[in-house]
Coordinates of C-alpha atoms (C1' of nucleotides) in Angstrom, one line a residue:
Chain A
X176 CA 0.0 0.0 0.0
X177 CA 1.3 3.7 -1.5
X178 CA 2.1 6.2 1.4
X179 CA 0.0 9.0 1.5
X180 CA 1.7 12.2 1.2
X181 CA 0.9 15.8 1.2
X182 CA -0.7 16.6 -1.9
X183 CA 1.3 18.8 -4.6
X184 CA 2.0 22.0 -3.8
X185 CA 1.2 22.2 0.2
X186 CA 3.5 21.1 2.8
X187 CA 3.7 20.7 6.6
X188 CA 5.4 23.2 8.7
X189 CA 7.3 21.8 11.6
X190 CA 9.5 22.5 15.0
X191 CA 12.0 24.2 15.1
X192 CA 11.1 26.3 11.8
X193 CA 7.4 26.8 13.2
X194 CA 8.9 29.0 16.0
X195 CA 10.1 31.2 13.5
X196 CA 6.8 31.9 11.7
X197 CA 5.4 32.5 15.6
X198 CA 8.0 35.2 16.2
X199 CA 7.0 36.7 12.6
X200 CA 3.1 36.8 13.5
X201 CA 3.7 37.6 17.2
X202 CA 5.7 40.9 15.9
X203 CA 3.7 41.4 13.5
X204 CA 0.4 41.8 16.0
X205 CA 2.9 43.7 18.2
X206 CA 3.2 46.4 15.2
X207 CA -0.4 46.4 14.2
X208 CA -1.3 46.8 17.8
X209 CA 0.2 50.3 18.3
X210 CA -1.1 51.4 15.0
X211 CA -4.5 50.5 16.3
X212 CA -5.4 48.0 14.1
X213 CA -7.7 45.2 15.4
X214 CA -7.5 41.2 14.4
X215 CA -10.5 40.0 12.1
X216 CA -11.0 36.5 10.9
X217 CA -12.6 35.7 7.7
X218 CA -13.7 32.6 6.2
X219 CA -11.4 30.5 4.3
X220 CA -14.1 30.0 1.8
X221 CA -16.5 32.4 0.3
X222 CA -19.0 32.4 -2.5
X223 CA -17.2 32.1 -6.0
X224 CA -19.2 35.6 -7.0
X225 CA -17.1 37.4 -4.4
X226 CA -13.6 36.9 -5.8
X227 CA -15.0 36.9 -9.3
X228 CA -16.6 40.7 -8.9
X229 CA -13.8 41.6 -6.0
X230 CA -10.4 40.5 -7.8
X231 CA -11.7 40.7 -11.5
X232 CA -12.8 37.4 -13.7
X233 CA -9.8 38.6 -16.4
X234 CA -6.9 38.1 -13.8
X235 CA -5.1 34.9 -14.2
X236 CA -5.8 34.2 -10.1
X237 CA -9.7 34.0 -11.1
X238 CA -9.4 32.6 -14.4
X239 CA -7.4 29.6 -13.6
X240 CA -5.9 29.3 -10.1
X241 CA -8.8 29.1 -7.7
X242 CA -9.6 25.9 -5.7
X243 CA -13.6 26.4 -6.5
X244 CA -16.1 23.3 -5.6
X245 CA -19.7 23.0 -5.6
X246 CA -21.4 20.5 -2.3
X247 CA -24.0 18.6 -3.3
X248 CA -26.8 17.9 -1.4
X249 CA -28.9 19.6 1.4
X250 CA -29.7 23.3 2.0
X251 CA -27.6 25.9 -0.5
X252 CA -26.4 22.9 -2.9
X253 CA -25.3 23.7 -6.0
X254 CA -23.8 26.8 -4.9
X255 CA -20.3 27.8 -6.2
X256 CA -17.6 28.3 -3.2
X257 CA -14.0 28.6 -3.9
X258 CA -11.0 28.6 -1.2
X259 CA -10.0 32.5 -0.6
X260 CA -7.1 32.9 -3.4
X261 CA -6.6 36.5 -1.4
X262 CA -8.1 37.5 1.3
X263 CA -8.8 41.8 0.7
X264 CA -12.4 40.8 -0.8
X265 CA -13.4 39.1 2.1
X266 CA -12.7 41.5 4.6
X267 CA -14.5 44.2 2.4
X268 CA -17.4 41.5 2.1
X269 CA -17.5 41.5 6.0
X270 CA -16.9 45.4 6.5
X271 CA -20.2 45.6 3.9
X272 CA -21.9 42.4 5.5
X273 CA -21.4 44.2 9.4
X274 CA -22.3 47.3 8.1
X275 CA -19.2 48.6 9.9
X276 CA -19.3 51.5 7.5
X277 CA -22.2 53.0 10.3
X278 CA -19.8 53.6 12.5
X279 CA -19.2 56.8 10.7
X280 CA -15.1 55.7 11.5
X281 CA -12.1 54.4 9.7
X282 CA -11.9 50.9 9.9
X283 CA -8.3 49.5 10.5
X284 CA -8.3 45.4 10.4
X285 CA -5.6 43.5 10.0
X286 CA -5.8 39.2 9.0
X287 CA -3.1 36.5 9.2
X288 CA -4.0 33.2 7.6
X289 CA -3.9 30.8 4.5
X290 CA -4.6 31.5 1.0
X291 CA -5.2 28.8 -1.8
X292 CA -4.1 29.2 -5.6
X293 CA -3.8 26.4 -8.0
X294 CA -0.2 27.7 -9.2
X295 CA 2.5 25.3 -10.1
X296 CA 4.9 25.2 -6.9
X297 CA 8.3 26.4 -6.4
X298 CA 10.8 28.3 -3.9
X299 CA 8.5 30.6 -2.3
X300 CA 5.3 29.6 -4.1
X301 CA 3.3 27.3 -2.4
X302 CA -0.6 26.5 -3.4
X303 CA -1.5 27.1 -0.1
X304 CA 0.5 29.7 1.2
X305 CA 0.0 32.2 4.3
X306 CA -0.5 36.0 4.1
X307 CA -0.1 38.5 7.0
X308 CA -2.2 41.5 5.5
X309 CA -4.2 44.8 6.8
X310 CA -6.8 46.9 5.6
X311 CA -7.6 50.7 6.1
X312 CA -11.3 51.1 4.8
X313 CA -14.1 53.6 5.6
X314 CA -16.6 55.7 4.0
X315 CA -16.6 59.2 2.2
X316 CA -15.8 61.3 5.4
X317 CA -13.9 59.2 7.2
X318 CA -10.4 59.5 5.6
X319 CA -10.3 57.2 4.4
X320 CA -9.3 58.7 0.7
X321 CA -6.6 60.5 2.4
X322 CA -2.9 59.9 1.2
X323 CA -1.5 60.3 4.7
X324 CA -3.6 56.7 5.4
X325 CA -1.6 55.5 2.3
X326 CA 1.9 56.9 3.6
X327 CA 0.8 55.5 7.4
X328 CA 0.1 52.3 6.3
X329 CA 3.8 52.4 4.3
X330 CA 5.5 53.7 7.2
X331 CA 4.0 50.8 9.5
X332 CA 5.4 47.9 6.8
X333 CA 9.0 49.7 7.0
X334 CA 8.8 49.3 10.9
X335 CA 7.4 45.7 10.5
X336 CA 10.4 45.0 8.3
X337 CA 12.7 46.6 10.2
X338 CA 11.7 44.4 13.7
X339 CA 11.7 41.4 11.9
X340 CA 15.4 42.1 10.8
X341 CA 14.1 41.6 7.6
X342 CA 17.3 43.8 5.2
X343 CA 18.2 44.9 2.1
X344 CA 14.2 45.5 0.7
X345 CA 13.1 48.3 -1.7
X346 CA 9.9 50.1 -1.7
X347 CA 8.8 50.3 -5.0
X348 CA 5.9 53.0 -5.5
X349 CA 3.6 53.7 -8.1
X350 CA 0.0 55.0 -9.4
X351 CA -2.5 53.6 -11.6
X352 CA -4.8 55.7 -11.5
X353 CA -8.5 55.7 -11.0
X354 CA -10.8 53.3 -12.5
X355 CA -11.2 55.5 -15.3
X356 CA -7.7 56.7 -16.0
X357 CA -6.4 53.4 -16.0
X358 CA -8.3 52.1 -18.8
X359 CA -7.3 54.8 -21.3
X360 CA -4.2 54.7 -20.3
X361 CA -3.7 50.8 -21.2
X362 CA -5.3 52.1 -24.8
X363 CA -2.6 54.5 -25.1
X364 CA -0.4 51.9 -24.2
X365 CA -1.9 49.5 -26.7
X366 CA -1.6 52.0 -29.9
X367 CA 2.0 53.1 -28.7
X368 CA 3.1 49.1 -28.8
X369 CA 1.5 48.5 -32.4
X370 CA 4.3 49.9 -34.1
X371 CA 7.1 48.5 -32.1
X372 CA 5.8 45.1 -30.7
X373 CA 7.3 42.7 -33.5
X374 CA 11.2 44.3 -32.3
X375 CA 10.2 43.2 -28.4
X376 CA 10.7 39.5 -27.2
X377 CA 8.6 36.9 -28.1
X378 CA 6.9 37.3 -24.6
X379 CA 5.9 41.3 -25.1
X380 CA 4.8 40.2 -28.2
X381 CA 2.4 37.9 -26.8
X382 CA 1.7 40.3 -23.6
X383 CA 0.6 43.7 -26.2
X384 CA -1.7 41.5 -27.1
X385 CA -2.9 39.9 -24.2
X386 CA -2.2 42.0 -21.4
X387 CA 0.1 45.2 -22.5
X388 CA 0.5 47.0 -18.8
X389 CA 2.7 43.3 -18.7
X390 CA 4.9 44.2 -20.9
X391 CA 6.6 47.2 -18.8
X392 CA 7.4 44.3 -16.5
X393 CA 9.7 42.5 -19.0
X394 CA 13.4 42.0 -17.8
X395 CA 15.2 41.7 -21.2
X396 CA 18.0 43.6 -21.9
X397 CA 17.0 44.6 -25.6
X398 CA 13.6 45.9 -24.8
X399 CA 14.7 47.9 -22.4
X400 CA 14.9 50.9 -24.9
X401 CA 12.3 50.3 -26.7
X402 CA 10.2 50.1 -23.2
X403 CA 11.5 53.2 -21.7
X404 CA 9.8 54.8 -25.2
X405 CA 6.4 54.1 -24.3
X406 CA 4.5 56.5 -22.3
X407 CA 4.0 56.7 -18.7
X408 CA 0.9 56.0 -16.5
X409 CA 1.9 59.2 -14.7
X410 CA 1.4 61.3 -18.1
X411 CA -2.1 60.0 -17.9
X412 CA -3.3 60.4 -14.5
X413 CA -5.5 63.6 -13.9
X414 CA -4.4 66.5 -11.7
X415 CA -6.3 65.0 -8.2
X416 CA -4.4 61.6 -8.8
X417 CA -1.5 63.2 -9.3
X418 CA -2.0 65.4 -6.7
X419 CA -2.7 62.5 -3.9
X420 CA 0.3 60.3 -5.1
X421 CA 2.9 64.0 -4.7
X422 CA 1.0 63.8 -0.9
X423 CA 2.4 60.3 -0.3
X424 CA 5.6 60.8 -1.8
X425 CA 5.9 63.9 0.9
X426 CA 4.3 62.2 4.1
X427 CA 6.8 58.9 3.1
X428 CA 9.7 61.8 2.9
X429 CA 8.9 64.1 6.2
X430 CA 9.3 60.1 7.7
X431 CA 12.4 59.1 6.4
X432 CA 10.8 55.8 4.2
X433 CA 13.0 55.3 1.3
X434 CA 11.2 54.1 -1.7
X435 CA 11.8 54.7 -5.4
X436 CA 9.1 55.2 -8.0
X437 CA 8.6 52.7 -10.2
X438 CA 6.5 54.5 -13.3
X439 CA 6.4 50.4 -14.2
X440 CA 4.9 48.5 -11.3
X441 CA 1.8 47.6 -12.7
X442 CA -0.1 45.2 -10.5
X443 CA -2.3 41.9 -11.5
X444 CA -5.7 42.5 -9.5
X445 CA -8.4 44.5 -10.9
X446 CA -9.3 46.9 -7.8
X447 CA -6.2 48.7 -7.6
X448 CA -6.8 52.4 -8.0
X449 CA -4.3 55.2 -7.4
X450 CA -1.6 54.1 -4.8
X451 CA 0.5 50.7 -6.4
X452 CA 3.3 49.6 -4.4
X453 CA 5.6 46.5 -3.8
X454 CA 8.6 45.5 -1.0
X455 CA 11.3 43.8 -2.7
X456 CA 14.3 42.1 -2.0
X457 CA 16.8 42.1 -4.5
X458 CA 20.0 43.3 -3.1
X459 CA 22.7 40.5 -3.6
X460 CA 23.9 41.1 -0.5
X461 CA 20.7 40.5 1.5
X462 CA 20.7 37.3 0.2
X463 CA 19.0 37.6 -3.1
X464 CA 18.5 33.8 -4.5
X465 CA 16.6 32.6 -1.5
X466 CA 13.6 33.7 -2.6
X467 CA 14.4 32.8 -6.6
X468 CA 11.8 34.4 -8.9
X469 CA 10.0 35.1 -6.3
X470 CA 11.9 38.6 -4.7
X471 CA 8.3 40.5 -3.3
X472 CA 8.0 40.1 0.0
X473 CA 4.5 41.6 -0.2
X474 CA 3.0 43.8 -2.2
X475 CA -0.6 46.1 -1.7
X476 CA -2.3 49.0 -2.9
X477 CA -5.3 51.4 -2.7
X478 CA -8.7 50.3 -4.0
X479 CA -11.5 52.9 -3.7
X480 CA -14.0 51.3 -6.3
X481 CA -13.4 47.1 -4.5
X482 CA -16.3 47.7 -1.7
X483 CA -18.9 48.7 -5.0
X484 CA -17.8 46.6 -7.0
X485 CA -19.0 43.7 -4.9
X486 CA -22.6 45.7 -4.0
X487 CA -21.4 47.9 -1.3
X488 CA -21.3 51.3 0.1
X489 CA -18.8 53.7 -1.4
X490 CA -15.6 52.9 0.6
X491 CA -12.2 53.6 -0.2
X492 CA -9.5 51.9 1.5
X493 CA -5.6 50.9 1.4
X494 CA -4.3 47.3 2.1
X495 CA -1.5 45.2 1.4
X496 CA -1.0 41.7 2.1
X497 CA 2.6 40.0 3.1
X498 CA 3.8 36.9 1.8
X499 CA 4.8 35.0 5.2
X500 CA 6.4 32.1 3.8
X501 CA 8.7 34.7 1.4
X502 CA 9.4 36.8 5.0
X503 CA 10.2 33.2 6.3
X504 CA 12.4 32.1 3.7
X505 CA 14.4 35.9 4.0
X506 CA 14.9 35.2 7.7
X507 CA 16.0 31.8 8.2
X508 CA 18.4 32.9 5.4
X509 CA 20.1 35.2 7.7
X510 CA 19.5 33.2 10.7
X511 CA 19.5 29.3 11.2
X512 CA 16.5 28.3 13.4
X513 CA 17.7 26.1 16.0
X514 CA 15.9 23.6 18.3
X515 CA 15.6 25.4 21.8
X516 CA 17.0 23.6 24.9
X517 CA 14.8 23.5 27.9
X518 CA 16.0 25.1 30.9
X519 CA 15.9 21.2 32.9
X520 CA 15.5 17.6 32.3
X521 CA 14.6 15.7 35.3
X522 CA 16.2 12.3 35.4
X523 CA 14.0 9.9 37.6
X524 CA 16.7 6.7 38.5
X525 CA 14.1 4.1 38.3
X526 CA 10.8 3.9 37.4
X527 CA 9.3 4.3 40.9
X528 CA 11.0 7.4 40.5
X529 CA 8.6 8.5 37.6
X530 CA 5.7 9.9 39.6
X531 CA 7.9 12.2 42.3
X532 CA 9.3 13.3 39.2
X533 CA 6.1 14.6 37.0
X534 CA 5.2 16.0 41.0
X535 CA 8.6 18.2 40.2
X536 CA 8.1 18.6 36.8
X537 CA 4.7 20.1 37.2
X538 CA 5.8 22.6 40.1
X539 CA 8.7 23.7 38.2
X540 CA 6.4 24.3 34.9
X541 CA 4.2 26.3 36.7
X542 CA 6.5 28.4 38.0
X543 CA 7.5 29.1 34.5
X544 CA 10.6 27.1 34.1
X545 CA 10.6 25.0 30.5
X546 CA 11.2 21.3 31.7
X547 CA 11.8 18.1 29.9
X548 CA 10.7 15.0 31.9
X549 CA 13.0 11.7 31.6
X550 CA 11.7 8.3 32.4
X551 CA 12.6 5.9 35.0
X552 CA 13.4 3.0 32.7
X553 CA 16.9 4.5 31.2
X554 CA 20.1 4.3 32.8
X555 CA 21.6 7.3 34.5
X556 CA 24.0 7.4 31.2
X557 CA 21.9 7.5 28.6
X558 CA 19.7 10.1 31.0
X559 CA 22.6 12.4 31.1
X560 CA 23.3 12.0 27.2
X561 CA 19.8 12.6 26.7
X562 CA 19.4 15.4 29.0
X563 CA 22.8 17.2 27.2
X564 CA 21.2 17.7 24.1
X565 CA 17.7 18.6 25.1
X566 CA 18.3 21.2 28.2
X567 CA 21.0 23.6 29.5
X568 CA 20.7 21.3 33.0
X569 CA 19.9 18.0 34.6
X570 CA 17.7 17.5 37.7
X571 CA 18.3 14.1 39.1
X572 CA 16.0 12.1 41.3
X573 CA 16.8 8.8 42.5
X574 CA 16.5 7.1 45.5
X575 CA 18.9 8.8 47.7
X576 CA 17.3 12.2 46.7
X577 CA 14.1 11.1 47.7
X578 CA 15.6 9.9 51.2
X579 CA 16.9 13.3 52.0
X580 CA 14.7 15.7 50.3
X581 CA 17.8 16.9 48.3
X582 CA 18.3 16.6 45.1
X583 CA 21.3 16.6 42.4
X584 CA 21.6 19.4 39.9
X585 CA 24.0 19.5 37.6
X586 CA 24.2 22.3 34.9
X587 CA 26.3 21.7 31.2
X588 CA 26.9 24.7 31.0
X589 CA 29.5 24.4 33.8
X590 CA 29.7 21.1 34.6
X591 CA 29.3 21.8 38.0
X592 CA 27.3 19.7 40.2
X593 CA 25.5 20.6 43.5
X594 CA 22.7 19.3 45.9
X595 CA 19.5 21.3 46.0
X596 CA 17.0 20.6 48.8
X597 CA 13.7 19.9 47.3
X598 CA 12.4 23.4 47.6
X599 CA 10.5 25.1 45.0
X600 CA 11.9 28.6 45.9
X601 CA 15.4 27.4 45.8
X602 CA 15.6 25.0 42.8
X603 CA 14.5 27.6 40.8
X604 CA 16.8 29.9 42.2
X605 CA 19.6 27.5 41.2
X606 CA 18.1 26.3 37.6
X607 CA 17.7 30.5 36.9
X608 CA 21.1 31.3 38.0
X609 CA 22.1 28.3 35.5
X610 CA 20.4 30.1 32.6
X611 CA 22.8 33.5 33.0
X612 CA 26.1 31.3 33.3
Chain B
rG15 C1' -0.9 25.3 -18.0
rC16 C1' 4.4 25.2 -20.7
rG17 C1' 9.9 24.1 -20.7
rG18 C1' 14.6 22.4 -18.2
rC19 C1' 17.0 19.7 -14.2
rU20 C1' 16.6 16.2 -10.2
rA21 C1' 14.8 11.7 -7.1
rU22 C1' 20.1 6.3 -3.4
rA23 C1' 20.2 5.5 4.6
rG24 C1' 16.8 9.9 9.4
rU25 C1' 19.9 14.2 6.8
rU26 C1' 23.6 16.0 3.1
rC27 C1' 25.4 13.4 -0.9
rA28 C1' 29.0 9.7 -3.7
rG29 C1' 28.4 5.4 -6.9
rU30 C1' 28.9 1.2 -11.0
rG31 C1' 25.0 -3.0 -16.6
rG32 C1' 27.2 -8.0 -12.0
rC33 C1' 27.4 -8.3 -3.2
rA34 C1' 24.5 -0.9 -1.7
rG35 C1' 28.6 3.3 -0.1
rA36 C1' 30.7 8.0 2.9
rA37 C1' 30.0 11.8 6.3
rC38 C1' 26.8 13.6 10.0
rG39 C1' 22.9 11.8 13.0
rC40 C1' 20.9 7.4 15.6
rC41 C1' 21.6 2.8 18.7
rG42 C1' 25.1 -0.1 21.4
rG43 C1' 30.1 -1.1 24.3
rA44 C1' 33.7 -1.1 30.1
rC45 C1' 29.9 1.7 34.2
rU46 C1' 23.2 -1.4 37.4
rG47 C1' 24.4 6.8 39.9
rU48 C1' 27.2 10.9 35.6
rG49 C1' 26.9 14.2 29.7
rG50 C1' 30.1 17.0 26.0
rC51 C1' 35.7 15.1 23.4
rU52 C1' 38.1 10.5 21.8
rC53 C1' 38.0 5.2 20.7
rC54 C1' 35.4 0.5 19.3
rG55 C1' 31.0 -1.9 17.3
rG56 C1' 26.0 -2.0 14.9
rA57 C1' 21.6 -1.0 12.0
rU58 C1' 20.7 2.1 8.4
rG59 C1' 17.6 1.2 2.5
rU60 C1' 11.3 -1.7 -1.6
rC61 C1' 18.1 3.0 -4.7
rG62 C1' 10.5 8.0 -5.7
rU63 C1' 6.2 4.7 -8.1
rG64 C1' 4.8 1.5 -12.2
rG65 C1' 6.1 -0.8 -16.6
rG66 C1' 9.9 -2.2 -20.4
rU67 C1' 15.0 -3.7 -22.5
rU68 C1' 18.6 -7.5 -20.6
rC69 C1' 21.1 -13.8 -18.5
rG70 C1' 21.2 -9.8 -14.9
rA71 C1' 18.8 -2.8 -13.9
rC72 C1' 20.1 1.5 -8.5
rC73 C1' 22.4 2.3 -13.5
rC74 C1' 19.6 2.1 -20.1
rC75 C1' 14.3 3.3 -22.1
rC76 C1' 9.0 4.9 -21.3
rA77 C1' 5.1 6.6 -18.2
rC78 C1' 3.6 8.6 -13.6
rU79 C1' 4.4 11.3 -9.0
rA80 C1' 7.1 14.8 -6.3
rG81 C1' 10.9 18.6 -5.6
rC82 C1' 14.0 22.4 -7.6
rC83 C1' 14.8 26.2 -11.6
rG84 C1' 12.6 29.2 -15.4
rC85 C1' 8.0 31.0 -18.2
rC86 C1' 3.1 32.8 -17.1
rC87 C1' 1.4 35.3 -12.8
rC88 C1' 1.7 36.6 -8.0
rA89 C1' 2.6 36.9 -1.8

RNA sequence: GCGGCUAUAGUUCAGUGGCAGAACGCCGGACUGUGGCUCCGGAUGUCGUGGGUUCGACCCCCACUAGCCGCCCCA
C-alpha cells in the first residue's frame, strides 16, 4: 500500500522552523497593535461571486488558479464556493456584511491566515500559502481617501520590516490611477506598442496583445529601450491623482521611508486604483536567491472602487498583504533556526521514581521554568546524554534524593554539580542562575 | 498550463549493466548513579512509483508522481 503524502504544492510546517513563523506573526500583532489595528478573521471560503466581482474574472488568479467546488446535497447545494485565493475581498465583504461603515469611522483590520491558488509550486510559491495583511477602509468622510492613510500604512510595513530584521528591501511605489484613467491609459499603451511590438521578445509580443501593462514588467535587456519609449501611466493620471500620489511621496519623505518610483509597477488585480506599491528584496547582499523568482515580499495598494464593485457602500481603502512564507524564507536565510534547549531535564533513576518526578516537573512548569521529563526506565548514562542535548541542565532524582529531600543538579553549561533541597523557591533559584552562566 | 534539471540510509550526498557506499545523525560497548571530546562496534535502505530492454537494472528506455529552476502570474 502507496504512502499518503501531502498533496502537490502544500507542505507541513514543523519544530524548530514553526517558531520562527510564531516570532513573525507575534511581531507582527505587536506592530499592528500600536497602529491600532484590530484582528479580524474571515472565512477560508467564500461564495465564487465574491472573488470573481472583487479580484476581476480577467486576472489569471480567477481565471485559472482558484480551488472552486460545488457541495451537493442539502440546503444551498449547487452553490459555487472557492477557497479564498486572497483575502482583501473578504474583509470588504465582512466590512459591507457588518455594516461597519455605520460607525461613521475608519476601519483599521488586519488578518493573518492561509490562501489557496492552484499555481504550479516552487521556492517561495506554495498552493497554499500564508498572508499577513491589513486593511484601512471607511466611507466618504472618514479619511479614508486620504494619502496620509496611504503613507501610514507604508510607514508601518517599514517598521514591520525593520523588527523582523528583515534587510536589504526596496519600496517600489507607483500610481494607476483611478478606475477611469487606467483604462485609457492601457489604450494609449496599446496604440504606442502597435508599431514596435514585432522588435520586443517573443513574450511582449504575446503580452501587447494579451495583457500590455505586462509588458513594462519585462526583464530583457533589448527591450529595455524600446520600453522606456512608451509613455508613462503618470502622463495620464488627472491633476487629483497626481496630486494624492505627490502627498504620499511627501508624508513617506517628512518620515524618512526610502522608496523609489517605479513609473512600471503595474499590478495583476483589478481593484487597484491610485496608490500601487511592492517590498522587494533584490540586493545581492541580503541574500537575493533565497527567494528565486520570487523577490516581493509583499505587495498592496489602494482600492476605492473594491467595496462597489461587490454591492457595497462607497468605501475607499488601502491594504497590502505579506507573503509569510517569502518573509520566512528571508529570515531563516540570515539566521539558522535552532531547536531550543529546555532550561531542565529531570532524570527519575528508576521507574518508581517516575511519579515524584512529574510531582517536580509540574511545580517547576508552573512556575515558569521550561522542563523536559525523563523516564525511569533509562540508565543514568543514557539520562545524562539525553538530558545534554535537550536542556541547558539535569535535575536528578533517585533514591537517595528522595531519602533526604535533596536533590542533584548539575548544569552543562559548567559542569558543576550541586545538591539542592527539594524546595520550590530554591531549585529555581539555582536552575535560573544556571540560565545566566 | 508550458519548458529544463533532479529523485540512493533519518539528513547531506558519492556510486557502477554483476554483493548498496561515505559523512553527520541514531543505537550499542567497560559503568546497574554521571553528559560533552576521543576510541570500538551496529543498523541504516522496496536505490521515488509502475512498466519495459537485458542472462542480470540502483544504473539504459518509457510513463507517472514529487521537488527544484525558469515561463506565465503573484505573496
Amino acid at each position: 500500500m502507496s504512502i499518503v503524502k501531502a498533496v502537490r504544492g502544500v507542505r507541513d510546517l514543523l519544530p524548530p522552523e514553526t517558531d520562527l513563523w510564531n516570532r513573525i506573526e507575534s511581531t507582527a500583532r505587536n506592530v499592528f497593535e500600536r497602529y491600532c489595528f484590530g484582528e479580524i478573521r474571515t472565512p477560508i471560503f467564500e461564495e465564487t461571486q465574491l472573488f470573481a466581482r472583487g479580484v476581476g474574472e480577467e486576472t489569471d488568479i480567477v481565471s485559472k488558479e482558484m480551488y472552486t467546488f460545488t457541495p451537493a446535497g442539502d440546503e444551498g447545494g449547487g452553490q459555487s464556493l472557492t477557497l479564498r485565493p486572497e483575502n482583501t475581498a473578504g474583509v470588504v465583504r465582512a466590512y459591507i456584511e457588518h455594516r461597519l461603515a455605520n460607525s461613521g469611522q475608519l476601519q483599521k483590520l488586519y488578518y493573518i491566515g492561509p490562501q489557496f491558488r492552484r499555481e504550479r509550486p516552487q521556492r517561495g510559491r506554495y498552493r497554499q500559502f500564508f498572508q499577513i495583511g491589513a486593511e484601512v477602509i471607511g466611507p466618504p468622510g472618514s479619511g479614508s481617501e486620504s494619502p496620509v492613510r496611504d503613507a501610514e500604512v507604508l510607514e508601518m510595513l517599514a517598521s514591520l520590516l525593520s523588527e523582523l530584521g528583515i534587510r536589504g528591501w526596496t519600496l517600489l511605489l507607483n500610481s494607476v490611477g483611478s478606475s477611469s484613467e487606467r483604462p485609457a491609459y492601457v489604450a494609449r499603451l496599446r496604440e504606442a506598442l502597435t508599431p514596435v511590438a514585432g522588435q520586443l521578445c517573443a513574450n511582449c509580443q504575446r503580452r501587447a496583445v494579451t495583457n500590455p501593462l505586462r509588458v513594462l514588467d519585462c526583464k530583457t535587456p533589448q527591450d529595455q529601450p524600446i520600453i522606456d519609449g512608451l509613455p508613462r501611466i503618470w502622463d495620464s493620471l488627472d491633476p487629483s491623482s497626481k496630486a494624492h500620489f505627490n502627498a504620499v511621496r511627501a508624508a513617506l519623505e517628512a518620515c524618512g521611508v526610502p522608496y523609489e518610483h517605479d513609473h512600471r509597477l503595474v499590478r495583476g488585480l483589478d481593484y487597484y486604483t491610485r496608490t500601487t506599491f511592492e517590498f522587494v528584496q533584490r540586493n545581492a547582499a541580503a541574500g537575493e536567491g533565497e527567494l528565486g523568482a520570487q523577490n516581493a515580499l509583499l505587495g498592496g495598494g489602494r482600492y476605492d472602487g473594491l467595496s462597489e464593485a461587490i454591492g457595497g457602500p462607497r468605501a475607499p481603502g488601502i491594504g497590502f498583504a505579506i507573503g509569510e512564507d517569502r518573509l520566512v524564507l528571508a529570515l531563516a536565510a540570515q539566521s539558522r533556526a535552532e531547536v531550543r534547549l529546555a532550561d531542565a531535564y529531570i532524570a527519575p533513576l528508576g521507574e518508581a521514581l517516575n511519579a515524584p518526578s512529574l510531582a517536580l516537573a509540574r511545580e517547576l512548569r508552573a512556575s515558569g521554568l521550561r522542563v523536559e521529563l525523563g523516564d525511569g526506565s533509562f540508565r543514568l548514562k543514557k539520562s545524562m546524554e539525553t538530558a545534554n542535548k535537550l536542556a541547558r541542565a539535569v535535575v536528578i532524582l533517585g533514591e537517595d534524593e528522595l531519602a533526604s529531600a535533596m536533590l542533584t543538579v548539575k548544569s552543562f553549561a559548567t559542569g558543576e554539580q550541586t545538591k539542592v533541597s527539594r524546595n520550590l523557591r530554591e531549585l529555581t533559584a539555582v536552575l535560573a542562575g544556571n540560565l545566566q552562566s
